[in-house]
Amino acid sequence: MATMARERVQPQKRNLTDMNWDPITRIVGNLGIYTKIDFDNNEVVECRSTSSMFRGYSVFMKGKDPRDSHFITSRICGICGDNHATCSIYAQNMAYGIKPPNLADWIVNLGEAAEFM
């Protein structure tokens, strides 16, 4: 029986920078973003978001057809409906295992960018 010697690899020490934004006041003041970024390798190692206010999306969506989520969620919030629609479409794609073509991602990104104009 052959055995293989395994070389032990030491974990690479990384220079991580914690960057936190809390509260983000343009979002009704209840959104926080917490990140760990490796600027040496241009990599976001960890990113979390929190919200301290109950929005009730899970309550509104209970018992609804998931394919209608982009219509429903975009109307719950009066400030950023397009973002909720986009996020619900992304969630549907992940849930159903759909990978849109690259051009579709470009179109979504252009639409999101237009919101900032």
mmCIF file of N, CA and C in Angstrom, residues 29-117:
data_model
loop_
_atom_site.group_PDB
_atom_site.id
_atom_site.type_symbol
_atom_site.label_atom_id
_atom_site.label_comp_id
_atom_site.label_asym_id
_atom_site.label_seq_id
_atom_site.Cartn_x
_atom_site.Cartn_y
_atom_site.Cartn_z
ATOM 1 N N GLY A 29 -31.332 55.241 8.019
ATOM 2 C CA GLY A 29 -30.511 55.245 9.222
ATOM 3 C C GLY A 29 -30.421 53.939 9.974
ATOM 4 N N ASN A 30 -30.816 52.827 9.369
ATOM 5 C CA ASN A 30 -30.786 51.576 10.125
ATOM 6 C C ASN A 30 -29.971 50.487 9.449
ATOM 7 N N LEU A 31 -29.120 50.839 8.510
ATOM 8 C CA LEU A 31 -28.306 49.849 7.815
ATOM 9 C C LEU A 31 -26.860 49.992 8.257
ATOM 10 N N GLY A 32 -26.217 48.865 8.507
ATOM 11 C CA GLY A 32 -24.798 48.851 8.828
ATOM 12 C C GLY A 32 -24.082 47.840 7.951
ATOM 13 N N ILE A 33 -22.900 48.206 7.463
ATOM 14 C CA ILE A 33 -22.074 47.318 6.650
ATOM 15 C C ILE A 33 -20.752 47.119 7.381
ATOM 16 N N TYR A 34 -20.338 45.861 7.534
ATOM 17 C CA TYR A 34 -19.100 45.512 8.226
ATOM 18 C C TYR A 34 -18.251 44.653 7.295
ATOM 19 N N THR A 35 -17.004 45.082 7.047
ATOM 20 C CA THR A 35 -16.153 44.371 6.096
ATOM 21 C C THR A 35 -14.760 44.125 6.667
ATOM 22 N N LYS A 36 -14.101 43.124 6.115
ATOM 23 C CA LYS A 36 -12.667 42.880 6.306
ATOM 24 C C LYS A 36 -12.084 42.834 4.901
ATOM 25 N N ILE A 37 -11.147 43.727 4.632
ATOM 26 C CA ILE A 37 -10.610 43.877 3.282
ATOM 27 C C ILE A 37 -9.109 43.643 3.290
ATOM 28 N N ASP A 38 -8.649 42.849 2.337
ATOM 29 C CA ASP A 38 -7.225 42.621 2.107
ATOM 30 C C ASP A 38 -6.824 43.505 0.929
ATOM 31 N N PHE A 39 -6.327 44.704 1.233
ATOM 32 C CA PHE A 39 -5.969 45.647 0.180
ATOM 33 C C PHE A 39 -4.743 45.191 -0.605
ATOM 34 N N ASP A 40 -3.878 44.378 0.015
ATOM 35 C CA ASP A 40 -2.693 43.885 -0.688
ATOM 36 C C ASP A 40 -3.074 42.991 -1.868
ATOM 37 N N ASN A 41 -4.141 42.200 -1.698
ATOM 38 C CA ASN A 41 -4.584 41.280 -2.752
ATOM 39 C C ASN A 41 -5.872 41.733 -3.433
ATOM 40 N N ASN A 42 -6.318 42.963 -3.135
ATOM 41 C CA ASN A 42 -7.562 43.495 -3.709
ATOM 42 C C ASN A 42 -8.723 42.525 -3.523
ATOM 43 N N GLU A 43 -8.934 42.087 -2.277
ATOM 44 C CA GLU A 43 -9.961 41.087 -2.002
ATOM 45 C C GLU A 43 -10.771 41.479 -0.770
ATOM 46 N N VAL A 44 -12.087 41.407 -0.906
ATOM 47 C CA VAL A 44 -12.965 41.552 0.248
ATOM 48 C C VAL A 44 -13.101 40.168 0.868
ATOM 49 N N VAL A 45 -12.561 40.003 2.068
ATOM 50 C CA VAL A 45 -12.520 38.698 2.719
ATOM 51 C C VAL A 45 -13.850 38.393 3.400
ATOM 52 N N GLU A 46 -14.469 39.404 3.964
ATOM 53 C CA GLU A 46 -15.735 39.215 4.669
ATOM 54 C C GLU A 46 -16.563 40.474 4.521
ATOM 55 N N CYS A 47 -17.860 40.312 4.335
ATOM 56 C CA CYS A 47 -18.760 41.457 4.260
ATOM 57 C C CYS A 47 -20.103 41.044 4.840
ATOM 58 N N ARG A 48 -20.582 41.801 5.823
ATOM 59 C CA ARG A 48 -21.871 41.522 6.455
ATOM 60 C C ARG A 48 -22.692 42.804 6.488
ATOM 61 N N SER A 49 -23.986 42.647 6.440
ATOM 62 C CA SER A 49 -24.863 43.799 6.600
ATOM 63 C C SER A 49 -25.875 43.501 7.698
ATOM 64 N N THR A 50 -26.286 44.536 8.395
ATOM 65 C CA THR A 50 -27.284 44.389 9.445
ATOM 66 C C THR A 50 -28.316 45.497 9.311
ATOM 67 N N SER A 51 -29.486 45.223 9.799
ATOM 68 C CA SER A 51 -30.540 46.228 9.843
ATOM 69 C C SER A 51 -31.245 46.085 11.177
ATOM 70 N N SER A 52 -31.428 47.189 11.855
ATOM 71 C CA SER A 52 -32.026 47.130 13.186
ATOM 72 C C SER A 52 -33.531 47.362 13.164
ATOM 73 N N MET A 53 -34.083 47.673 12.006
ATOM 74 C CA MET A 53 -35.509 47.951 11.930
ATOM 75 C C MET A 53 -36.237 46.799 11.234
ATOM 76 N N PHE A 54 -37.346 46.370 11.806
ATOM 77 C CA PHE A 54 -38.156 45.318 11.202
ATOM 78 C C PHE A 54 -38.874 45.897 9.989
ATOM 79 N N ARG A 55 -38.650 45.299 8.821
ATOM 80 C CA ARG A 55 -39.287 45.782 7.594
ATOM 81 C C ARG A 55 -40.473 44.922 7.188
ATOM 82 N N GLY A 56 -40.523 43.669 7.619
ATOM 83 C CA GLY A 56 -41.677 42.832 7.383
ATOM 84 C C GLY A 56 -41.753 42.170 6.024
ATOM 85 N N TYR A 57 -40.637 42.106 5.301
ATOM 86 C CA TYR A 57 -40.677 41.475 3.976
ATOM 87 C C TYR A 57 -41.105 40.017 4.062
ATOM 88 N N SER A 58 -40.631 39.310 5.077
ATOM 89 C CA SER A 58 -41.004 37.897 5.208
ATOM 90 C C SER A 58 -42.490 37.750 5.513
ATOM 91 N N VAL A 59 -43.068 38.723 6.196
ATOM 92 C CA VAL A 59 -44.501 38.687 6.488
ATOM 93 C C VAL A 59 -45.302 38.947 5.215
ATOM 94 N N PHE A 60 -44.895 39.957 4.455
ATOM 95 C CA PHE A 60 -45.611 40.291 3.220
ATOM 96 C C PHE A 60 -45.528 39.167 2.189
ATOM 97 N N MET A 61 -44.419 38.444 2.167
ATOM 98 C CA MET A 61 -44.207 37.420 1.140
ATOM 99 C C MET A 61 -44.763 36.048 1.523
ATOM 100 N N LYS A 62 -45.186 35.879 2.772
ATOM 101 C CA LYS A 62 -45.669 34.569 3.221
ATOM 102 C C LYS A 62 -46.896 34.153 2.400
ATOM 103 N N GLY A 63 -46.807 32.954 1.821
ATOM 104 C CA GLY A 63 -47.910 32.409 1.047
ATOM 105 C C GLY A 63 -48.020 32.928 -0.380
ATOM 106 N N LYS A 64 -47.105 33.806 -0.786
ATOM 107 C CA LYS A 64 -47.141 34.364 -2.140
ATOM 108 C C LYS A 64 -46.285 33.521 -3.081
ATOM 109 N N ASP A 65 -46.592 33.595 -4.346
ATOM 110 C CA ASP A 65 -45.782 32.928 -5.366
ATOM 111 C C ASP A 65 -44.426 33.630 -5.422
ATOM 112 N N PRO A 66 -43.317 32.911 -5.245
ATOM 113 C CA PRO A 66 -41.999 33.560 -5.246
ATOM 114 C C PRO A 66 -41.697 34.297 -6.543
ATOM 115 N N ARG A 67 -42.334 33.889 -7.631
ATOM 116 C CA ARG A 67 -42.088 34.568 -8.904
ATOM 117 C C ARG A 67 -42.674 35.973 -8.927
ATOM 118 N N ASP A 68 -43.521 36.308 -7.963
ATOM 119 C CA ASP A 68 -44.085 37.656 -7.863
ATOM 120 C C ASP A 68 -43.290 38.552 -6.913
ATOM 121 N N SER A 69 -42.207 38.032 -6.342
ATOM 122 C CA SER A 69 -41.493 38.776 -5.301
ATOM 123 C C SER A 69 -40.958 40.114 -5.789
ATOM 124 N N HIS A 70 -40.515 40.198 -7.031
ATOM 125 C CA HIS A 70 -39.975 41.479 -7.494
ATOM 126 C C HIS A 70 -41.070 42.531 -7.625
ATOM 127 N N PHE A 71 -42.301 42.125 -7.902
ATOM 128 C CA PHE A 71 -43.402 43.091 -7.952
ATOM 129 C C PHE A 71 -43.787 43.552 -6.548
ATOM 130 N N ILE A 72 -43.848 42.612 -5.620
ATOM 131 C CA ILE A 72 -44.307 42.923 -4.262
ATOM 132 C C ILE A 72 -43.255 43.713 -3.491
ATOM 133 N N THR A 73 -42.010 43.228 -3.473
ATOM 134 C CA THR A 73 -40.974 43.886 -2.663
ATOM 135 C C THR A 73 -40.642 45.277 -3.169
ATOM 136 N N SER A 74 -40.784 45.511 -4.458
ATOM 137 C CA SER A 74 -40.452 46.841 -4.981
ATOM 138 C C SER A 74 -41.470 47.884 -4.551
ATOM 139 N N ARG A 75 -42.626 47.461 -4.075
ATOM 140 C CA ARG A 75 -43.661 48.409 -3.673
ATOM 141 C C ARG A 75 -43.766 48.589 -2.160
ATOM 142 N N ILE A 76 -43.082 47.758 -1.399
ATOM 143 C CA ILE A 76 -43.124 47.883 0.060
ATOM 144 C C ILE A 76 -42.363 49.124 0.499
ATOM 145 N N CYS A 77 -41.203 49.347 -0.085
ATOM 146 C CA CYS A 77 -40.341 50.469 0.286
ATOM 147 C C CYS A 77 -40.583 51.613 -0.693
ATOM 148 N N GLY A 78 -40.808 52.790 -0.182
ATOM 149 C CA GLY A 78 -41.051 53.934 -1.049
ATOM 150 C C GLY A 78 -39.795 54.656 -1.479
ATOM 151 N N ILE A 79 -38.639 54.218 -1.016
ATOM 152 C CA ILE A 79 -37.395 54.921 -1.325
ATOM 153 C C ILE A 79 -36.597 54.199 -2.398
ATOM 154 N N CYS A 80 -36.428 52.911 -2.254
ATOM 155 C CA CYS A 80 -35.499 52.181 -3.124
ATOM 156 C C CYS A 80 -36.144 50.927 -3.705
ATOM 157 N N GLY A 81 -37.286 51.092 -4.332
ATOM 158 C CA GLY A 81 -38.011 49.957 -4.873
ATOM 159 C C GLY A 81 -37.247 49.169 -5.912
ATOM 160 N N ASP A 82 -36.472 49.879 -6.754
ATOM 161 C CA ASP A 82 -35.723 49.166 -7.801
ATOM 162 C C ASP A 82 -34.682 48.232 -7.198
ATOM 163 N N ASN A 83 -34.071 48.645 -6.090
ATOM 164 C CA ASN A 83 -33.072 47.785 -5.453
ATOM 165 C C ASN A 83 -33.705 46.524 -4.879
ATOM 166 N N HIS A 84 -34.887 46.663 -4.297
ATOM 167 C CA HIS A 84 -35.573 45.488 -3.758
ATOM 168 C C HIS A 84 -35.991 44.549 -4.884
ATOM 169 N N ALA A 85 -36.425 45.106 -5.996
ATOM 170 C CA ALA A 85 -36.791 44.272 -7.146
ATOM 171 C C ALA A 85 -35.567 43.518 -7.658
ATOM 172 N N THR A 86 -34.445 44.220 -7.783
ATOM 173 C CA THR A 86 -33.218 43.590 -8.273
ATOM 174 C C THR A 86 -32.758 42.481 -7.330
ATOM 175 N N CYS A 87 -32.762 42.753 -6.028
ATOM 176 C CA CYS A 87 -32.332 41.732 -5.059
ATOM 177 C C CYS A 87 -33.252 40.523 -5.079
ATOM 178 N N SER A 88 -34.547 40.745 -5.245
ATOM 179 C CA SER A 88 -35.454 39.593 -5.277
ATOM 180 C C SER A 88 -35.256 38.776 -6.545
ATOM 181 N N ILE A 89 -34.912 39.427 -7.651
ATOM 182 C CA ILE A 89 -34.608 38.688 -8.884
ATOM 183 C C ILE A 89 -33.337 37.858 -8.693
ATOM 184 N N TYR A 90 -32.303 38.458 -8.063
ATOM 185 C CA TYR A 90 -31.080 37.699 -7.779
ATOM 186 C C TYR A 90 -31.395 36.488 -6.897
ATOM 187 N N ALA A 91 -32.243 36.685 -5.876
ATOM 188 C CA ALA A 91 -32.605 35.582 -4.978
ATOM 189 C C ALA A 91 -33.352 34.483 -5.733
ATOM 190 N N GLN A 92 -34.253 34.883 -6.631
ATOM 191 C CA GLN A 92 -34.968 33.884 -7.433
ATOM 192 C C GLN A 92 -33.997 33.100 -8.306
ATOM 193 N N ASN A 93 -33.073 33.809 -8.945
ATOM 194 C CA ASN A 93 -32.099 33.130 -9.805
ATOM 195 C C ASN A 93 -31.286 32.112 -9.015
ATOM 196 N N MET A 94 -30.856 32.496 -7.803
ATOM 197 C CA MET A 94 -30.088 31.566 -6.976
ATOM 198 C C MET A 94 -30.948 30.386 -6.537
ATOM 199 N N ALA A 95 -32.191 30.657 -6.144
ATOM 200 C CA ALA A 95 -33.071 29.591 -5.662
ATOM 201 C C ALA A 95 -33.401 28.586 -6.759
ATOM 202 N N TYR A 96 -33.594 29.076 -7.975
ATOM 203 C CA TYR A 96 -33.950 28.195 -9.086
ATOM 204 C C TYR A 96 -32.736 27.690 -9.859
ATOM 205 N N GLY A 97 -31.527 28.108 -9.440
ATOM 206 C CA GLY A 97 -30.309 27.646 -10.104
ATOM 207 C C GLY A 97 -30.118 28.218 -11.496
ATOM 208 N N ILE A 98 -30.553 29.450 -11.696
ATOM 209 C CA ILE A 98 -30.464 30.094 -13.010
ATOM 210 C C ILE A 98 -29.250 31.010 -13.039
ATOM 211 N N LYS A 99 -28.449 30.898 -14.077
ATOM 212 C CA LYS A 99 -27.318 31.813 -14.296
ATOM 213 C C LYS A 99 -27.632 32.626 -15.548
ATOM 214 N N PRO A 100 -27.982 33.909 -15.379
ATOM 215 C CA PRO A 100 -28.300 34.719 -16.548
ATOM 216 C C PRO A 100 -27.068 34.936 -17.419
ATOM 217 N N PRO A 101 -27.263 35.221 -18.699
ATOM 218 C CA PRO A 101 -26.115 35.519 -19.557
ATOM 219 C C PRO A 101 -25.421 36.806 -19.108
ATOM 220 N N ASN A 102 -24.157 36.950 -19.485
ATOM 221 C CA ASN A 102 -23.382 38.123 -19.075
ATOM 222 C C ASN A 102 -24.039 39.423 -19.501
ATOM 223 N N LEU A 103 -24.640 39.442 -20.682
ATOM 224 C CA LEU A 103 -25.290 40.663 -21.154
ATOM 225 C C LEU A 103 -26.436 41.061 -20.225
ATOM 226 N N ALA A 104 -27.146 40.089 -19.682
ATOM 227 C CA ALA A 104 -28.228 40.387 -18.741
ATOM 228 C C ALA A 104 -27.673 41.043 -17.481
ATOM 229 N N ASP A 105 -26.534 40.564 -16.991
ATOM 230 C CA ASP A 105 -25.906 41.194 -15.823
ATOM 231 C C ASP A 105 -25.514 42.633 -16.132
ATOM 232 N N TRP A 106 -25.008 42.872 -17.327
ATOM 233 C CA TRP A 106 -24.656 44.236 -17.732
ATOM 234 C C TRP A 106 -25.891 45.135 -17.739
ATOM 235 N N ILE A 107 -26.986 44.632 -18.260
ATOM 236 C CA ILE A 107 -28.210 45.429 -18.334
ATOM 237 C C ILE A 107 -28.721 45.758 -16.933
ATOM 238 N N VAL A 108 -28.697 44.778 -16.034
ATOM 239 C CA VAL A 108 -29.114 45.025 -14.653
ATOM 240 C C VAL A 108 -28.210 46.076 -14.014
ATOM 241 N N ASN A 109 -26.906 45.952 -14.201
ATOM 242 C CA ASN A 109 -25.969 46.918 -13.619
ATOM 243 C C ASN A 109 -26.164 48.315 -14.192
ATOM 244 N N LEU A 110 -26.450 48.421 -15.483
ATOM 245 C CA LEU A 110 -26.721 49.736 -16.079
ATOM 246 C C LEU A 110 -27.990 50.346 -15.485
ATOM 247 N N GLY A 111 -29.005 49.514 -15.296
ATOM 248 C CA GLY A 111 -30.233 50.004 -14.676
ATOM 249 C C GLY A 111 -30.009 50.477 -13.254
ATOM 250 N N GLU A 112 -29.223 49.733 -12.496
ATOM 251 C CA GLU A 112 -28.905 50.141 -11.127
ATOM 252 C C GLU A 112 -28.091 51.435 -11.119
ATOM 253 N N ALA A 113 -27.151 51.552 -12.059
ATOM 254 C CA ALA A 113 -26.341 52.774 -12.138
ATOM 255 C C ALA A 113 -27.205 53.972 -12.504
ATOM 256 N N ALA A 114 -28.211 53.770 -13.348
ATOM 257 C CA ALA A 114 -29.094 54.870 -13.738
ATOM 258 C C ALA A 114 -29.859 55.412 -12.537
ATOM 259 N N GLU A 115 -30.091 54.581 -11.543
ATOM 260 C CA GLU A 115 -30.790 55.024 -10.334
ATOM 261 C C GLU A 115 -30.004 56.111 -9.600
ATOM 262 N N PHE A 116 -28.680 56.104 -9.745
ATOM 263 C CA PHE A 116 -27.847 57.088 -9.052
ATOM 264 C C PHE A 116 -27.785 58.424 -9.776
ATOM 265 N N MET A 117 -28.272 58.477 -11.000
ATOM 266 C CA MET A 117 -28.214 59.738 -11.768
ATOM 267 C C MET A 117 -29.303 60.691 -11.349
#
